[in-house]
Coordinates of C-alpha atoms in Angstrom, one line a residue:
G6 CA -173.8 171.9 46.8
A7 CA -174.8 175.1 48.6
D8 CA -176.7 176.1 51.7
P9 CA -180.3 176.5 50.5
G10 CA -181.1 179.5 52.7
K11 CA -178.0 181.5 51.8
L12 CA -178.2 180.5 48.2
S13 CA -181.8 181.9 47.9
V14 CA -180.6 185.2 49.4
L15 CA -177.9 185.4 46.7
L16 CA -180.2 184.4 43.9
D17 CA -182.8 187.0 45.0
A18 CA -180.2 189.7 44.9
L19 CA -179.1 188.6 41.4
A20 CA -182.8 188.8 40.4
A21 CA -182.9 192.3 41.8
L22 CA -180.0 193.2 39.5
G23 CA -181.7 191.7 36.5
L24 CA -179.2 189.0 36.0
I25 CA -181.7 186.2 36.7
V26 CA -185.5 185.9 36.6
K27 CA -187.4 184.4 39.5
R28 CA -190.8 182.7 38.9
G29 CA -192.2 181.2 42.1
G30 CA -189.4 179.2 43.6
T31 CA -187.5 178.7 40.3
Y32 CA -184.7 180.8 39.0
R33 CA -183.3 181.1 35.4
N34 CA -180.8 183.2 33.6
A35 CA -182.0 186.5 32.2
R36 CA -181.0 187.3 28.7
V37 CA -177.9 189.4 29.8
A38 CA -176.6 186.5 31.8
R39 CA -177.1 184.1 28.9
E40 CA -175.2 186.5 26.6
L41 CA -172.3 187.3 29.0
L42 CA -171.9 184.7 31.7
L43 CA -172.4 181.2 30.2
P44 CA -169.4 179.2 28.8
G45 CA -169.0 180.0 25.2
S46 CA -170.9 183.3 25.4
R47 CA -169.3 186.7 24.7
S48 CA -168.1 186.8 28.3
M49 CA -166.8 189.9 30.0
E50 CA -165.2 187.9 32.7
S51 CA -161.6 188.9 31.9
I52 CA -162.2 192.6 31.8
L53 CA -163.9 192.4 35.2
L54 CA -160.9 190.4 36.6
H55 CA -158.6 193.1 35.1
H56 CA -160.5 195.8 37.0
L57 CA -160.2 193.7 40.2
D58 CA -156.4 193.4 39.5
G59 CA -156.2 197.2 39.5
W60 CA -157.8 197.6 43.0
G61 CA -154.5 197.6 44.7
E62 CA -153.4 200.7 42.8
W63 CA -156.7 202.4 43.3
G64 CA -156.5 201.7 47.1
R65 CA -153.2 203.6 47.0
L66 CA -154.5 206.5 44.8
S67 CA -154.2 209.2 47.5
A68 CA -150.5 208.2 48.1
T69 CA -149.9 208.1 44.3
V70 CA -151.3 211.6 43.9
R71 CA -149.1 212.9 46.8
A72 CA -145.9 211.1 45.7
G73 CA -146.4 211.6 41.9
R74 CA -145.7 207.9 41.1
S75 CA -147.6 204.6 41.1
P76 CA -145.9 201.5 42.3
R77 CA -147.1 198.3 40.6
G78 CA -148.4 195.7 43.1
G79 CA -151.5 194.0 44.4
A80 CA -152.5 192.3 41.1
S81 CA -153.1 188.6 40.8
G82 CA -150.5 186.3 39.2
D83 CA -152.9 186.1 36.2
W84 CA -153.1 189.9 35.7
Q85 CA -151.4 189.8 32.3
E86 CA -153.8 187.2 30.9
N87 CA -156.8 189.0 32.5
F88 CA -155.6 192.3 31.0
I89 CA -155.1 191.0 27.4
R90 CA -158.2 188.8 27.4
G91 CA -160.1 191.8 28.8
M92 CA -158.9 194.0 26.0
E93 CA -160.1 191.4 23.5
E94 CA -163.6 191.3 25.1
N95 CA -163.7 195.1 25.2
S96 CA -162.8 195.6 21.5
R97 CA -164.2 192.7 19.6
E98 CA -167.4 194.5 18.5
R99 CA -165.7 197.8 17.7
A100 CA -162.9 196.2 15.8
A101 CA -165.1 195.1 12.9
A102 CA -166.6 198.6 12.6
V103 CA -163.2 200.3 12.6
A104 CA -161.9 197.9 9.9
G105 CA -164.9 198.9 7.8
R106 CA -164.3 202.6 8.3
I107 CA -160.5 202.5 7.6
P108 CA -160.2 200.2 4.6
L109 CA -157.0 198.5 3.4
R110 CA -156.0 197.5 -0.1
P111 CA -154.7 194.1 -1.2
G112 CA -151.0 194.1 -0.6
D113 CA -151.1 196.8 2.1
R114 CA -148.8 196.2 5.0
L115 CA -150.3 197.1 8.4
L116 CA -148.6 197.4 11.7
D117 CA -150.9 197.0 14.8
L118 CA -148.5 198.7 17.3
G119 CA -149.1 197.4 20.8
G120 CA -151.9 195.3 19.3
G121 CA -152.4 193.1 22.4
P122 CA -154.8 190.2 21.6
G123 CA -154.8 191.0 17.9
T124 CA -158.5 191.7 17.7
Y125 CA -158.2 194.7 15.3
A126 CA -155.6 192.8 13.3
V127 CA -157.9 189.9 12.7
A128 CA -160.8 192.3 11.8
W129 CA -158.6 193.8 9.1
A130 CA -157.6 190.4 8.0
D131 CA -161.3 189.5 7.6
A132 CA -162.0 192.8 5.8
C133 CA -159.0 192.6 3.4
P134 CA -157.6 189.0 3.1
G135 CA -154.8 190.3 0.8
A136 CA -153.2 192.6 3.3
E137 CA -150.1 191.7 5.3
I138 CA -150.7 192.4 9.0
T139 CA -148.3 192.4 11.9
V140 CA -149.0 192.7 15.6
F141 CA -146.1 194.2 17.6
D142 CA -146.2 193.8 21.4
T143 CA -144.2 192.5 24.3
P144 CA -143.3 188.8 24.5
A145 CA -145.6 188.3 27.6
T146 CA -148.5 189.9 25.7
L147 CA -148.0 187.8 22.6
R148 CA -148.0 184.6 24.7
V149 CA -151.6 185.3 25.6
A150 CA -152.4 186.6 22.1
R151 CA -151.3 183.3 20.5
K152 CA -153.7 181.4 22.8
I153 CA -156.5 183.8 21.9
L154 CA -155.8 183.5 18.1
R155 CA -155.7 179.7 18.3
E156 CA -159.0 179.7 20.1
K157 CA -160.6 181.9 17.4
G158 CA -159.0 179.8 14.6
A159 CA -157.1 182.9 13.5
D160 CA -153.5 181.8 14.2
G161 CA -151.4 182.1 11.0
R162 CA -153.6 184.9 9.6
V163 CA -151.5 187.7 11.2
R164 CA -147.8 187.9 12.0
L165 CA -146.7 188.4 15.6
A166 CA -143.5 190.4 16.3
A167 CA -142.2 190.6 19.9
G168 CA -140.3 193.6 21.4
D169 CA -140.4 196.9 23.2
F170 CA -142.0 199.4 20.8
L171 CA -140.1 202.3 22.5
E172 CA -136.7 200.7 21.9
D173 CA -136.7 197.8 19.4
P174 CA -136.9 197.8 15.6
L175 CA -140.5 197.8 14.4
G176 CA -139.8 196.2 11.0
G177 CA -141.5 197.5 7.9
P178 CA -141.8 199.6 6.0
Y179 CA -145.6 199.7 6.4
D180 CA -148.4 201.4 4.6
F181 CA -150.5 201.9 7.7
V182 CA -149.8 201.9 11.4
W183 CA -152.6 201.5 13.9
I184 CA -152.1 202.6 17.5
S185 CA -155.1 201.8 19.7
Q186 CA -155.4 202.7 23.3
I187 CA -151.6 202.9 23.9
L188 CA -150.7 206.5 24.4
H189 CA -152.7 206.9 27.6
A190 CA -150.3 204.6 29.4
Y191 CA -147.3 206.9 28.7
S192 CA -146.1 210.4 29.4
G193 CA -146.3 213.1 26.7
P194 CA -142.6 212.8 25.8
A195 CA -142.8 209.0 25.6
C196 CA -145.9 209.4 23.3
V197 CA -144.0 211.6 20.9
K198 CA -141.1 209.2 20.9
L199 CA -143.5 206.3 20.0
L200 CA -145.2 208.3 17.3
R201 CA -141.8 209.3 15.8
R202 CA -140.8 205.6 15.7
A203 CA -144.2 204.8 14.0
R204 CA -143.6 207.5 11.4
S205 CA -140.1 206.1 10.7
A206 CA -141.6 202.7 10.1
L207 CA -144.0 204.0 7.4
V208 CA -143.5 204.3 3.7
P209 CA -143.5 207.9 2.3
G210 CA -147.1 209.0 2.4
G211 CA -148.1 206.1 4.7
R212 CA -151.0 206.5 7.1
V213 CA -151.3 206.4 10.9
A214 CA -154.4 206.2 13.0
V215 CA -154.5 206.7 16.8
Q216 CA -157.5 205.5 18.8
E217 CA -158.0 206.8 22.4
F218 CA -160.4 207.7 25.1
L219 CA -160.7 211.4 24.5
P220 CA -161.7 213.8 27.2
A221 CA -163.3 217.1 26.0
E222 CA -160.8 220.0 25.9
G223 CA -161.9 221.2 29.4
K224 CA -161.1 217.7 30.7
T225 CA -164.2 217.5 32.9
S226 CA -166.4 215.5 30.4
P227 CA -167.5 213.0 29.3
P228 CA -167.3 211.0 32.5
G229 CA -165.8 207.8 31.0
P230 CA -162.6 209.3 29.6
V231 CA -162.2 211.6 32.6
F232 CA -162.4 208.7 35.1
F233 CA -160.3 206.5 32.8
S234 CA -157.6 209.2 33.1
V235 CA -157.7 208.8 36.9
H236 CA -157.3 205.1 36.4
M237 CA -154.2 205.7 34.4
V238 CA -152.8 207.9 37.1
A239 CA -153.4 205.0 39.5
V240 CA -151.9 202.2 37.5
T241 CA -149.1 203.8 35.3
E242 CA -146.0 205.9 36.0
G243 CA -146.8 208.8 33.6
G244 CA -150.0 208.1 31.7
R245 CA -153.4 209.8 31.5
A246 CA -156.1 210.3 29.0
Y247 CA -155.2 213.0 26.4
T248 CA -157.5 215.4 24.6
A249 CA -157.7 215.3 20.8
R250 CA -155.8 218.6 20.7
E251 CA -153.0 217.2 22.8
I252 CA -152.7 214.1 20.7
A253 CA -152.7 216.1 17.5
G254 CA -149.9 218.2 19.0
M255 CA -147.9 215.0 19.7
M256 CA -148.5 213.8 16.1
K257 CA -147.3 217.2 14.7
A258 CA -144.2 217.1 17.0
A259 CA -143.5 213.6 15.6
G260 CA -143.5 214.9 12.1
F261 CA -146.9 213.8 10.8
R262 CA -149.0 216.0 8.5
K263 CA -152.7 216.2 7.4
I264 CA -153.8 215.5 11.0
S265 CA -157.6 215.1 11.4
A266 CA -159.8 213.8 14.2
D267 CA -163.1 211.9 14.0
R268 CA -166.0 212.7 16.3
P269 CA -165.7 210.5 19.5
D270 CA -168.4 207.9 20.0
P271 CA -170.8 208.0 23.0
R272 CA -168.2 206.3 25.2
G273 CA -165.7 209.1 24.3
V274 CA -163.5 206.9 22.1
G275 CA -162.2 208.7 19.0
I276 CA -159.7 208.3 16.2
L277 CA -157.1 210.8 14.9
R278 CA -155.5 210.2 11.5
A279 CA -152.4 211.6 9.8
C280 CA -149.9 210.9 7.0
R281 CA -146.1 210.7 6.9

C-alpha cells in the first residue's frame, strides 16, 4: 500500500517526466516505461545502479584531483553485479551491429579480452556459429557473466577463461582479439602492456580491434566522452578517455601495423583496427 496523497504527487511528477500518462484520475505506463522498466523488458536498471555506486567517488572528486589518486569506496555490496549487468544493458544493441561490421570466418578463434557479460561474444557466435569464441575476464566478473549467459540461453556457446589480463596467460593463438571499453580504465603504460600481450596472443597477421569512447583531439568535445573521462578520473587509479590518435600511438608502440580508425558514432564511440 501507499499514502494516496503522497503517491499522487509522485505519480504526477513521473507524468511530468513522460514516464507515465495521466488521464483524469488514472495513471498508466508510457511507452518508455513499458520498454525499460517492466519485468522482462530491456531494462536499464543495472546501469543506473552502477552510476549510483559511483557516487561515492564523484563525491570525492575534488580530493582525487588534488591528490592524484582515487580510493575505491562507497559502492554497494552488489556493485560488481550492477556493473557487469549494466555493461550488458549498455551494449546489447550495439553488439549485433559491430558483429555485422567485423565479420568472422568459420573456424576463426576470437578472444574477447575483458569481455565482461559476453554480450559481444554472443553476438559474434550468432553471426558466425562456426567461430571459436573465448571471453577472458576476472573470476568475479565471470561469475556474473555465467548467470547472464544462462538467462539468455547462451551458456555453452562461448568459452569463459578467468584471470588477470595484465599478468596471466591469455591462451590462443587467436585470429582476432576484441578489446571493448577497457583501455579507459588504465594508464597509458598499462594500455601499451595490455596491447602487447594481445598482440602476442595473435597468429601472424591476426587482427585486433579496440572500441572506446573517443574525445576529439582537442579533448573538449563531444560532451559524452569528455565527461566520461572525468568519471574515469573519479573511479580509477590511472584511467581516462583517450583520443583516437593516442590509442593509435599505443597500438604502434605495442607493435601493431596497418592501424586505422572508424568514424565515431553520435555518442563518441569509435573503433580502431590493426594487424599483428
